[in-house]
Short mmCIF file of C-alpha atoms and ligand atoms in Angstrom, two decimals:
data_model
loop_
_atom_site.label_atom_id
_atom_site.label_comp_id
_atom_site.label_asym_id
_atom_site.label_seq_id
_atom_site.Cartn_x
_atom_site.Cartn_y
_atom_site.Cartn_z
CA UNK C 34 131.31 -35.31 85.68
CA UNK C 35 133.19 -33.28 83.54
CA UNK C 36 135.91 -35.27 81.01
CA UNK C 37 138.00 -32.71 81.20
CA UNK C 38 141.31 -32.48 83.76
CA UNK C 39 140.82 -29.17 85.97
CA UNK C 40 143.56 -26.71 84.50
CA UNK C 41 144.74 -26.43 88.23
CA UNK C 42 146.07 -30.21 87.68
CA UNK C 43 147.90 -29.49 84.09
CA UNK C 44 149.41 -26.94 85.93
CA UNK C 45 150.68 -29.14 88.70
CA UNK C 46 152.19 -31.81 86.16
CA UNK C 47 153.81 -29.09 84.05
CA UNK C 48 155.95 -27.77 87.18
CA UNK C 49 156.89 -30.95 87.91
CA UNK C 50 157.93 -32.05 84.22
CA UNK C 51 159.93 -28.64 84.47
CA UNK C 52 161.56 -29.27 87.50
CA UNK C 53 162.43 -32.59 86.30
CA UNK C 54 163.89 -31.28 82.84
CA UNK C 55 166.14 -28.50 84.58
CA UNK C 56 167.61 -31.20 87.31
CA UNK C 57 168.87 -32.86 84.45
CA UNK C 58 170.02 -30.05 82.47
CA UNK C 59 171.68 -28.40 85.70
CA UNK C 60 172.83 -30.77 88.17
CA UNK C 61 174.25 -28.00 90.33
CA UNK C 62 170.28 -27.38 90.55
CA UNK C 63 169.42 -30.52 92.25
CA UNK C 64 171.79 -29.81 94.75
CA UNK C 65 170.09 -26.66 95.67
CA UNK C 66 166.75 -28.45 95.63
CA UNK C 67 168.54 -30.66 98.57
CA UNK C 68 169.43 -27.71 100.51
CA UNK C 69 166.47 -25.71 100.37
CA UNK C 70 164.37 -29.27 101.46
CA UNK C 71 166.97 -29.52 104.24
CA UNK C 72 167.40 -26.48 105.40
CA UNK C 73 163.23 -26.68 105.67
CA UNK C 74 162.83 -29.23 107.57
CA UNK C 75 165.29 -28.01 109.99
CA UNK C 76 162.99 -24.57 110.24
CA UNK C 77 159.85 -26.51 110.89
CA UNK C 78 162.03 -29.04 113.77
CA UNK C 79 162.85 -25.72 115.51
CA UNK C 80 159.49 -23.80 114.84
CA UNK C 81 156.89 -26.41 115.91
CA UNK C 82 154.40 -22.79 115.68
CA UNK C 83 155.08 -22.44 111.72
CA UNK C 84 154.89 -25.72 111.21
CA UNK C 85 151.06 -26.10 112.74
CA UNK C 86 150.37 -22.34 110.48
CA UNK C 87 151.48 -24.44 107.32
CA UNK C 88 149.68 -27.31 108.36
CA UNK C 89 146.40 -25.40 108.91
CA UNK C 90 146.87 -23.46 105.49
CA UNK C 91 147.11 -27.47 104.26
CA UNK C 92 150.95 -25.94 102.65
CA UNK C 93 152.63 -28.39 104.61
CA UNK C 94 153.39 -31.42 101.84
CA UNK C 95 154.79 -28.61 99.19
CA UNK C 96 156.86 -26.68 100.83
CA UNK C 97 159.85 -26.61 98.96
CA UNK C 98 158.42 -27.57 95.37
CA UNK C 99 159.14 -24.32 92.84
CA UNK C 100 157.30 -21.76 92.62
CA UNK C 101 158.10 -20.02 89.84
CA UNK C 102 160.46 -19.75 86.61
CA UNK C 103 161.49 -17.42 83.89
CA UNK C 104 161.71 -17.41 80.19
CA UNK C 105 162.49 -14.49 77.48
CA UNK C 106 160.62 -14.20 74.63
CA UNK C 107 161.91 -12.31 70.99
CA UNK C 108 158.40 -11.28 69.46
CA UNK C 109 155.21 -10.36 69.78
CA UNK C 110 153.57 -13.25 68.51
CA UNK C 111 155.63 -15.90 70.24
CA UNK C 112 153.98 -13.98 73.51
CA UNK C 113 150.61 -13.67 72.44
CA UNK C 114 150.68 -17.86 71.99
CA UNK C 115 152.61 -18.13 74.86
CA UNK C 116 149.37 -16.45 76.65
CA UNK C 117 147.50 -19.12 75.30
CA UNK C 118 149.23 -22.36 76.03
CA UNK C 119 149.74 -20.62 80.08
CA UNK C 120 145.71 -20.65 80.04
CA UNK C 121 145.47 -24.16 79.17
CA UNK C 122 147.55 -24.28 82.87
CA UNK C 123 145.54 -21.78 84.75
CA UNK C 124 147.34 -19.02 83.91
CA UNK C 125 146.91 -15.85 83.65
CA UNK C 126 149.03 -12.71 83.00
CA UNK C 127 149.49 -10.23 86.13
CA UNK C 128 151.30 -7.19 86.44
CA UNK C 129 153.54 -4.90 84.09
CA UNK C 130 157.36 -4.81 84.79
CA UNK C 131 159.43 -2.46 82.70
CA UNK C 132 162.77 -3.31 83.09
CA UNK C 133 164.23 -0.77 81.56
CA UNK C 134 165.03 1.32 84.32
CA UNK C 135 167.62 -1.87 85.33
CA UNK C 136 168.81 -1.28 82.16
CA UNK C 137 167.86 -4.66 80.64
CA UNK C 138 165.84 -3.88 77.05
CA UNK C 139 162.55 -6.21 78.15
CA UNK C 140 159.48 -5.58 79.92
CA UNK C 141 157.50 -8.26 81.69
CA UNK C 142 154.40 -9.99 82.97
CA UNK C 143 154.04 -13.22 85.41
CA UNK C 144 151.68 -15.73 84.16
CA UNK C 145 150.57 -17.06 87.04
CA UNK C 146 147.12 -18.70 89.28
CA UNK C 147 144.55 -16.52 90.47
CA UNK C 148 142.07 -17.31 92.55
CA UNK C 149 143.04 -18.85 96.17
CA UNK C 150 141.77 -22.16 95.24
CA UNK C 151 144.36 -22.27 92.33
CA UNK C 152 146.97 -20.74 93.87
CA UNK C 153 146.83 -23.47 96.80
CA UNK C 154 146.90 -26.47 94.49
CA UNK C 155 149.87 -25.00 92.89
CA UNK C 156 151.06 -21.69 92.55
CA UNK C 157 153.53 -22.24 89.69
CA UNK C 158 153.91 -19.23 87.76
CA UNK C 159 156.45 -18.21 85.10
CA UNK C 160 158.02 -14.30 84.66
CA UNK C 161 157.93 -13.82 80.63
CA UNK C 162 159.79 -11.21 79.55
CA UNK C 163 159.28 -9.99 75.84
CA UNK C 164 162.59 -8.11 74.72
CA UNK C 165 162.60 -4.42 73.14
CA UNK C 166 163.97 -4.90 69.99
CA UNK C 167 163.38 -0.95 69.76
CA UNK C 168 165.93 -0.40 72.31
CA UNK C 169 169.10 -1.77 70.33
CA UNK C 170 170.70 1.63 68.82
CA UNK C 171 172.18 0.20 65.99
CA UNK C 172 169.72 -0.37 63.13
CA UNK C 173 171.41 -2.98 61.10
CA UNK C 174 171.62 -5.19 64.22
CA UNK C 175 167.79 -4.71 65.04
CA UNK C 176 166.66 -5.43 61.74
CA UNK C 177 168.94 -8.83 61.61
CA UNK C 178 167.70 -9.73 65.23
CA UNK C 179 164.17 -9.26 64.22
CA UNK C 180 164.76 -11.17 60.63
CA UNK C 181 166.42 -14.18 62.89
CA UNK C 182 163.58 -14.11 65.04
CA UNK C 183 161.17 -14.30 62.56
CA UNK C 184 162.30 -17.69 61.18
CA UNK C 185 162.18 -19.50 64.49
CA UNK C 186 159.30 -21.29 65.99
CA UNK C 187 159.29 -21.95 69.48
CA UNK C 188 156.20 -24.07 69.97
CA UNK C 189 156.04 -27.77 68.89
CA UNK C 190 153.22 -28.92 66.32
CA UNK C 191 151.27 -30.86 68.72
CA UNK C 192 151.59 -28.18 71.62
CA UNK C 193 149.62 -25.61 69.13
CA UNK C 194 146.95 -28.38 68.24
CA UNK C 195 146.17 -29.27 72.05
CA UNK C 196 145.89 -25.54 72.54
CA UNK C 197 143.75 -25.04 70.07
CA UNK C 198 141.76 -28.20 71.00
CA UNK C 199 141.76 -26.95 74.60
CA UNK C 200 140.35 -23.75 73.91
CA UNK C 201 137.57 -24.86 71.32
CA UNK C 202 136.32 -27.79 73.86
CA UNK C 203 136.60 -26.53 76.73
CA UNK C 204 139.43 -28.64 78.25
CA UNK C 205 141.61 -31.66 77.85
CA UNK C 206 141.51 -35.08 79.07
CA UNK C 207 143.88 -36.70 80.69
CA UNK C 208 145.78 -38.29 77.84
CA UNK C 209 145.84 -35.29 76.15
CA UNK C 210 146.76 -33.17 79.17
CA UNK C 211 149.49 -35.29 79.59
CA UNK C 212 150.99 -35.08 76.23
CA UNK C 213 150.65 -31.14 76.52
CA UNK C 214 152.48 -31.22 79.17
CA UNK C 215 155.43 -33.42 77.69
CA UNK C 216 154.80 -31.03 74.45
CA UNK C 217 154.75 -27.84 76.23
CA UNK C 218 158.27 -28.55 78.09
CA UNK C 219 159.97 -28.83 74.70
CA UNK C 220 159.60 -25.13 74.32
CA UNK C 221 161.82 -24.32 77.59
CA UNK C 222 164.42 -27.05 77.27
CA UNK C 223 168.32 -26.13 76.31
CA UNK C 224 169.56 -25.81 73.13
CA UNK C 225 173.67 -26.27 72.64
CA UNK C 226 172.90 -25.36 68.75
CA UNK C 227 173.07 -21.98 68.34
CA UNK C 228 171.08 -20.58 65.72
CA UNK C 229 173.51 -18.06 64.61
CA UNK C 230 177.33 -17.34 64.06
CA UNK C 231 179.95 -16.57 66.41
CA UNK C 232 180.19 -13.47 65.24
CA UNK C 233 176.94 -12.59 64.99
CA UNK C 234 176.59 -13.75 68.71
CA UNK C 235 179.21 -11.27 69.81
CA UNK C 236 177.29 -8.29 68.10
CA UNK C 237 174.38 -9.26 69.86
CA UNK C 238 176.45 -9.71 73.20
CA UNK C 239 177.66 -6.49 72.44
CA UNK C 240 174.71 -4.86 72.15
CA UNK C 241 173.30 -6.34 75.58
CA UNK C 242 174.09 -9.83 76.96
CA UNK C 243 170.17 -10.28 77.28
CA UNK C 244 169.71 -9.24 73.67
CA UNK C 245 172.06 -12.71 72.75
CA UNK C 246 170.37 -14.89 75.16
CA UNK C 247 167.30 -14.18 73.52
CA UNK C 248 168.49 -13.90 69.73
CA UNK C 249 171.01 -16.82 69.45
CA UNK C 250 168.68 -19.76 70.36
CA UNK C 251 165.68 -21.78 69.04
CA UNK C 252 164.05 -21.56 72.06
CA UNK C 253 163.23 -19.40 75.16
CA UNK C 254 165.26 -21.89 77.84
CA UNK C 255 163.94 -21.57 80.68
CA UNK C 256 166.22 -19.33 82.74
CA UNK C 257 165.97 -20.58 86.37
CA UNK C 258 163.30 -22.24 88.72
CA UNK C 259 163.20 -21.31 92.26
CA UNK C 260 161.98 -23.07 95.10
CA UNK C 261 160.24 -21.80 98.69
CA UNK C 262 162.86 -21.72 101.56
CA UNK C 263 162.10 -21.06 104.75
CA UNK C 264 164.65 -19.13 106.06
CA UNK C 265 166.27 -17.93 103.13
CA UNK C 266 169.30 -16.04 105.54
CA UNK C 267 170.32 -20.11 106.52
CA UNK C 268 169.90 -21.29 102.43
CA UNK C 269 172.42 -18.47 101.47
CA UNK C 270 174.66 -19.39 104.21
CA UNK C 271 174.10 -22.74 103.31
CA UNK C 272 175.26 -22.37 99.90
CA UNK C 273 178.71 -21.97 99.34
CA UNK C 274 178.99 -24.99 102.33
CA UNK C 275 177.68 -27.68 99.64
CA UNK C 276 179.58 -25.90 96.56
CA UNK C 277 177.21 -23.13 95.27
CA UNK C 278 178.40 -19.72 94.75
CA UNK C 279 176.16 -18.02 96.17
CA UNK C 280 175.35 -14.09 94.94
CA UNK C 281 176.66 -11.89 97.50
CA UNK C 282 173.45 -10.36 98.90
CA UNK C 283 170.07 -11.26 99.71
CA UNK C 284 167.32 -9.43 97.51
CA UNK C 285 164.39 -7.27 98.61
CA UNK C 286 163.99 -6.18 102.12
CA UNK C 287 165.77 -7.56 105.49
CA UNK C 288 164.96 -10.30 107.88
CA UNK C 289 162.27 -9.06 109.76
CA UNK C 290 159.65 -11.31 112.13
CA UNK C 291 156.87 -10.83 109.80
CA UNK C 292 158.28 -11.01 106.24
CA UNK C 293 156.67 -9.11 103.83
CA UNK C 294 157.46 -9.10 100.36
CA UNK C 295 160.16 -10.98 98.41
CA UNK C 296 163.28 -11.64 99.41
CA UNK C 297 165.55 -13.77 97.13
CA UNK C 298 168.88 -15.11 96.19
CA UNK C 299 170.65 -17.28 93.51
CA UNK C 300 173.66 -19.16 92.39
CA UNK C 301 175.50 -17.45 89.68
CA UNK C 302 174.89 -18.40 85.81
CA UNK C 303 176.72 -21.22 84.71
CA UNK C 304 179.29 -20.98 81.34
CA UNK C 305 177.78 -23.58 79.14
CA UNK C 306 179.52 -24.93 75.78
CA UNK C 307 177.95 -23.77 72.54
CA UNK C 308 178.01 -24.44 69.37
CA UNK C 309 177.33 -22.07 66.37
CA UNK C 310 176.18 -22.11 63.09
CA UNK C 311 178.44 -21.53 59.89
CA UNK C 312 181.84 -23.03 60.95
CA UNK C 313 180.73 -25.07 63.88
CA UNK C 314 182.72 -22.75 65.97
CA UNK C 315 182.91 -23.71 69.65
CA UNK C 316 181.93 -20.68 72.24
CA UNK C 317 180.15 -20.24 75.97
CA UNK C 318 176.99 -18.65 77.05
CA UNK C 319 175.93 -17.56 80.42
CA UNK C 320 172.12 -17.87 81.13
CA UNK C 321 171.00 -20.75 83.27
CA UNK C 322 170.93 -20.27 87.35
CA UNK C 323 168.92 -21.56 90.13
CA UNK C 324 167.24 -19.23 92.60
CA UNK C 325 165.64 -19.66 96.00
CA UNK C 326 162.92 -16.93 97.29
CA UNK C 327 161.02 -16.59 100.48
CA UNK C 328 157.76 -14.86 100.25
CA UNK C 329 155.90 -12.36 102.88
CA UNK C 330 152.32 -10.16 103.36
CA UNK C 331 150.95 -8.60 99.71
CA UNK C 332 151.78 -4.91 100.82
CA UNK C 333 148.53 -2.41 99.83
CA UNK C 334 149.86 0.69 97.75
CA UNK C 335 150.51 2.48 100.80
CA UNK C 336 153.20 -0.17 101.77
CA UNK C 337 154.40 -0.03 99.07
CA UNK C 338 155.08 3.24 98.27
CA UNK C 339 156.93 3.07 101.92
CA UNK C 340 159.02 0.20 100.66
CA UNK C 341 160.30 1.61 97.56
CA UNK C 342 161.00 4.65 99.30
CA UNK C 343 163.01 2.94 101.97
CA UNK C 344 164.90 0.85 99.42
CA UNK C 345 165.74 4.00 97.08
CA UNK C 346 167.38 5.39 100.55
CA UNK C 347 169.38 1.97 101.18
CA UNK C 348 170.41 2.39 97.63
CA UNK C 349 171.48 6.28 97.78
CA UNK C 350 174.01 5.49 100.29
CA UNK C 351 175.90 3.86 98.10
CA UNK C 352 178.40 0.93 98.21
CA UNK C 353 181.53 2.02 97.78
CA UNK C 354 184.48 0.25 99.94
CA UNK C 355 181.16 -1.86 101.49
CA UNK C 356 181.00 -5.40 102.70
CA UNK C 357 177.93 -7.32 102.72
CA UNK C 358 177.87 -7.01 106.72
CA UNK C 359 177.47 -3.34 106.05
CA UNK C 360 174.02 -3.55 103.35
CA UNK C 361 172.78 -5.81 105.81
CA UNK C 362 173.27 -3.61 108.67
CA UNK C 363 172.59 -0.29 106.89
CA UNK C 364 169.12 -2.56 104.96
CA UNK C 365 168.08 -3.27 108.90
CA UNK C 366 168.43 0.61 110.10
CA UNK C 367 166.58 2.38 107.30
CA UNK C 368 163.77 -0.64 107.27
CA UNK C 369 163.49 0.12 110.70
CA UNK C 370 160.83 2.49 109.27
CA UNK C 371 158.82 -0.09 108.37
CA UNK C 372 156.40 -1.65 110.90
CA UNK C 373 157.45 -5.05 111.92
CA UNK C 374 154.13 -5.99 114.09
CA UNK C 375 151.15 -7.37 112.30
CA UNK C 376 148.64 -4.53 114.41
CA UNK C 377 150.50 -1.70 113.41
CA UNK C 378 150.80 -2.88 109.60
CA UNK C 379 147.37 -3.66 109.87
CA UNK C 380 145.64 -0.55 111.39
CA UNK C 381 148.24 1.73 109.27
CA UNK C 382 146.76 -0.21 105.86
CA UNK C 383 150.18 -1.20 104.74
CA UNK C 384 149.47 -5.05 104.04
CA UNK C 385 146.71 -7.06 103.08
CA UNK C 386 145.07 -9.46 105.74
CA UNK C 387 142.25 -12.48 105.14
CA UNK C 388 139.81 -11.99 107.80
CA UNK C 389 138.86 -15.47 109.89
CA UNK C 390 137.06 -16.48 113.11
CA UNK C 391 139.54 -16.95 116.13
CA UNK C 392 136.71 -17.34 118.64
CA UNK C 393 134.22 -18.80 117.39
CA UNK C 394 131.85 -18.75 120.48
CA UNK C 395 132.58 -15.03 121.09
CA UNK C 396 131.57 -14.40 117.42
CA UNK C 397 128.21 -16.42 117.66
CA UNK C 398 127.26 -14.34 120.53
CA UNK C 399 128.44 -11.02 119.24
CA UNK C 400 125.94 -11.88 116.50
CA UNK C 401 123.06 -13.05 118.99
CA UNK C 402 123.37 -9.49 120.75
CA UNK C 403 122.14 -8.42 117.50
CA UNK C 404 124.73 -5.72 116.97
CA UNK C 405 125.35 -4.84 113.94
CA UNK C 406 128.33 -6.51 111.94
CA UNK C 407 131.20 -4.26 112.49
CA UNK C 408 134.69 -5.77 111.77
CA UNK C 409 136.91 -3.17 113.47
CA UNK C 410 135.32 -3.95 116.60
CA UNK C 411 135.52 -7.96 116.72
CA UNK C 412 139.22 -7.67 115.46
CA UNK C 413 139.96 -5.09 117.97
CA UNK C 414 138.21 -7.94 120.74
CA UNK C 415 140.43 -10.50 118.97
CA UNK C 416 136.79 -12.38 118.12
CA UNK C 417 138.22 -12.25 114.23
CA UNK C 418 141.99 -12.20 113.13
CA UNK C 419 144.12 -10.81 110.75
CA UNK C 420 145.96 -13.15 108.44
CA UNK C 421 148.83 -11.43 106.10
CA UNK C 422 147.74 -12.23 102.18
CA UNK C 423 151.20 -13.69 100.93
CA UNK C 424 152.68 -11.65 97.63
CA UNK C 425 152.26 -13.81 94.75
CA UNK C 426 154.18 -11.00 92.44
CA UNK C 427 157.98 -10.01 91.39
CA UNK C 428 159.96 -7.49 92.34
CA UNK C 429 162.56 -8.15 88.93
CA UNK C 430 163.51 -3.69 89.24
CA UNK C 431 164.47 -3.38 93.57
CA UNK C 432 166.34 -7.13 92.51
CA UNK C 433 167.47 -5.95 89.27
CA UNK C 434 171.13 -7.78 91.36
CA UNK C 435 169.12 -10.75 90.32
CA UNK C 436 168.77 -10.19 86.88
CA UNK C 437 172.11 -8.48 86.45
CA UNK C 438 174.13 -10.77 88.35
CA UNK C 439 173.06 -13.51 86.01
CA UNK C 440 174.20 -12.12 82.83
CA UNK C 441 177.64 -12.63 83.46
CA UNK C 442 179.48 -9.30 83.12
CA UNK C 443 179.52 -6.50 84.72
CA UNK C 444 178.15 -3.89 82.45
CA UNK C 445 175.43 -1.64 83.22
CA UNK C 446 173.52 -0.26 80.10
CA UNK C 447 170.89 2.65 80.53
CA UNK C 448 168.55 3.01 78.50
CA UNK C 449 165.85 6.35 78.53
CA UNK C 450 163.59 4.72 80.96
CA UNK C 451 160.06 4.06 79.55
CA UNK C 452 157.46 2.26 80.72
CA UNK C 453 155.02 0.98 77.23
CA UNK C 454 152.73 -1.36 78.71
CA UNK C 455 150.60 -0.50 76.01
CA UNK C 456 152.55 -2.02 73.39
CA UNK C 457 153.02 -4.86 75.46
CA UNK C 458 149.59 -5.73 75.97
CA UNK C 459 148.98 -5.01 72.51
CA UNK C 460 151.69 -7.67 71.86
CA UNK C 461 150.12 -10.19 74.67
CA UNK C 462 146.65 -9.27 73.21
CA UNK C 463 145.41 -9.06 76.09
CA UNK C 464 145.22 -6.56 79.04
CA UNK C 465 147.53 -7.68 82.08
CA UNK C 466 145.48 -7.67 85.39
CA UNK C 467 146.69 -5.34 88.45
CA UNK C 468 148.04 -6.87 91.45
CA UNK C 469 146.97 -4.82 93.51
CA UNK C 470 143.20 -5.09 92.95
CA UNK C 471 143.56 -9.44 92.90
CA UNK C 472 144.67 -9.01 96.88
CA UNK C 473 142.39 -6.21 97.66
CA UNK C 474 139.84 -8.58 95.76
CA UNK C 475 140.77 -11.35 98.09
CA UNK C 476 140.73 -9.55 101.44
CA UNK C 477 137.07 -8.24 100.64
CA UNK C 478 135.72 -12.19 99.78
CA UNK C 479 137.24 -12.96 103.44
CA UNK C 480 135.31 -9.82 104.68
CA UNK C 481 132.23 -10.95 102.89
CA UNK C 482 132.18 -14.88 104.11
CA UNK C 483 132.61 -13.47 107.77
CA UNK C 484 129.84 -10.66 107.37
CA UNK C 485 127.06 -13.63 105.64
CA UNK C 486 128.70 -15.45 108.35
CA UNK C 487 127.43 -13.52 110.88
CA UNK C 488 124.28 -12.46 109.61
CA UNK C 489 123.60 -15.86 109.46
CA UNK C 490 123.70 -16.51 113.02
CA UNK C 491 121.79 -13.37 113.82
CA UNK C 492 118.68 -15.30 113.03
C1 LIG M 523 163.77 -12.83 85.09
C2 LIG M 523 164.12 -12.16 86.36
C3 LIG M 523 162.87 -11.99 87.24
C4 LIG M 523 162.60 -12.77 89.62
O1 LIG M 523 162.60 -13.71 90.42
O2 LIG M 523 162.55 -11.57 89.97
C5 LIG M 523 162.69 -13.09 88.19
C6 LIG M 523 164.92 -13.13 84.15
O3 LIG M 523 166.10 -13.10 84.55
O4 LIG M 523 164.61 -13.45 82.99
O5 LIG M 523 162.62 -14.25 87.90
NI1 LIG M 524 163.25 -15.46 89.61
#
């Protein structure tokens, strides 16, 4: 037996020590925890058919723990260690987000589980975004943001040693693993101690809202946690019901009977007391929110091509003089587009699907006949079925309402739009893996156990 705790399990105890932390350091997010377990339960009382789906997929007992978080990171080294105290937990950096073309001066990766196994013990992950110092015009600021950033150190002592242990043994046991967890939390938790001046905080407001929240602090707090609802239409309706101002609109695309996607929503940033540096000066920030998400099918590149296309549309209509009755309605009739029957998106390649046995007899005797395996065929007899591959990704640029609303403000900056995922993985040290081929990865493995499956019973 190994003496090590499975990474799977750190990962589990660190969501929950986060969860914990952010309760207490925003009540107003416990109360949203309540809702989301309530509203829930209610879902499952009326959908006995979703409840015996989550039960099979063993998902029922963790329904409405989080499932993800997001932090902000100021340089390139504080990512590259950040990479390695997330593999101590099993995680692993997917995907390239430039948010840039939201005009917010960061791009991004999700450090998240995956392989299926790891994803269904717990499929915590946490959206880092490393901010583009580059992208502040003036160069007196940039060069004080970087030199302020330099002095800080975001990690605690210990947490670097039990990396460093971890990764030169192999693994941590379970006293250590749970002092890296208590260690590791430090590094997200709120700081009321600014680490700069009033006024340098308003330069650095003034240059983008984001560029403060990352510049002003000793730490990268975490930003929000979100937890699974659902039926995320009844949490946001919910909402401002138990107190919560709610964001106007739902995220990503509409209610649909097979969701696909991400579709999300949040109560607005809260205006928390500050202090700074130099004369002690009393001021207010605007970070910290909670968030609530619903996921859907992993769409193929095909899908979604389709879905950024349809949201650009929704988008070039504009909003002007509109009420959120009308983006819902006008969201609806341009999605129309968009399949919503698990056949179609499956013979038109838009999602992913897991393969499985329905019939199990059927398939033992297709494979007796001694035909030859031939998947099309025993899905089109219903013998196998077609299970969507939930999205386990962000989609931070079609909800860019979620990161702008959250900044307090209104402002919109623009930046010339550039993707460099170069220089960020160069920063990470590391290359980010593609989405994309992880669920195209995962349907094959279901198409391979039914095909050994099969041949298997041929003889
Ligand atoms: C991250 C925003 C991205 C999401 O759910 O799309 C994100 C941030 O505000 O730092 O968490
Ligand atoms: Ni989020």
């Amino acid at each position: 037996m190994s003496p090590f705790v499975n990474s799977d399990q750190i990962r589990d105890l660190f969501s929950q020590s986060m969860s914990a932390m952010y309760r207490q350091e925003v009540p107003q997010y416990g109360t949203l925890l309540e809702l989301v377990a309530d509203v829930n339960r209610a879902t499952l009382e009326q959908n006995p058919e979703l409840r015996q789906q989550l039960q099979d997929a063993g998902e029922l007992n963790r329904i409405d723990v989080e499932r993800h978080g997001a932090i902000r990171l100021g340089t390139a080294e504080e990512l590259a260690t950040m990479r390695r105290v997330f593999r101590v937990m099993g995680m692993h950096p997917v995907g390239y987000y430039d948010l840039s073309v939201a005009g917010v001066p960061v791009h991004a990766t999700a450090f998240r589980p995956v392989s299926d196994e790891a994803l269904r013990i717990n499929p915590f992950r946490v959206f880092t975004s490393l901010l583009r110092l580059e992208l502040i015009a003036d160069p007196a600021l940039r060069a004080q943001a970087r030199e302020i950033l330099a002095q800080r150190r975001i990690f605690t002592p210990r947490a670097l040693e039990l990396t460093l242990q971890c990764e030169t043994a192999g693994g941590l046991d379970a006293r250590q693993a749970a002092e890296f967890v208590r260690e590791a939390t430090q590094t997200f938790r709120w700081h009321g101690e600014a680490t700069v001046s009033h006024d340098t905080h308003r330069q650095l407001l003034a240059a983008h809202r984001l560029v403060a929240d990352v510049v002003s602090f000793k730490g990268p707090h975490i930003n929000h946690l979100t937890p699974r609802t659902l039926d995320i239409d009844a949490a946001q309706a919910e909402m401002p019901r138990r107190g919560v101002a709610a964001k106007d609109v739902v995220e990503g695309p509409p209610r649909r009977r097979h969701p696909i996607l991400l579709r999300q929503t949040s109560f607005k940033a809260l205006e928390e007391a500050i202090v700074f540096t130099g004369d002690g000066a009393a001021g207010a920030h605007t970070a910290r929110f909670g968030e609530i998400e619903q996921r859907g099918a992993a769409l193929t590149g095909a899908g979604r091509a389709l879905y950024d296309r349809l949201l650009g549309q929704v988008r070039s209509m504009g909003n002007a003089g509109s009420t959120t009755d009308d983006y819902e309605a006008r969201l609806a009739a341009v999605f129309a587009e968009f399949p919503d029957d698990l056949d179609a998106m499956h013979a038109q390649q838009l999602a992913f699907f897991r393969y499985a046995v329905q019939d199990q007899a059927a398939f033992a005797q297709a494979a007796a006949s001694d035909a030859d395996f031939d998947l099309a065929a025993l899905h089109a007899q219903g013998i196998v079925e077609a299970r969507p591959i939930i999205y386990e990704d962000f989609l931070p640029v079609s909800a860019a309402g979620i990161f702008q609303s959250n900044l307090g403000g209104s402002e919109q900056k623009s930046y010339a739009a550039n993707a460099a995922k170069e220089l960020f993985e160069a920063a990470l040290q590391e290359r980010v893996a593609d989405e994309i081929a992880l669920y195209a990865q995962s349907q094959q493995a279901s198409v391979d156990a039914l095909k050994r499956a099969y041949l298997a019973l041929m003889r």
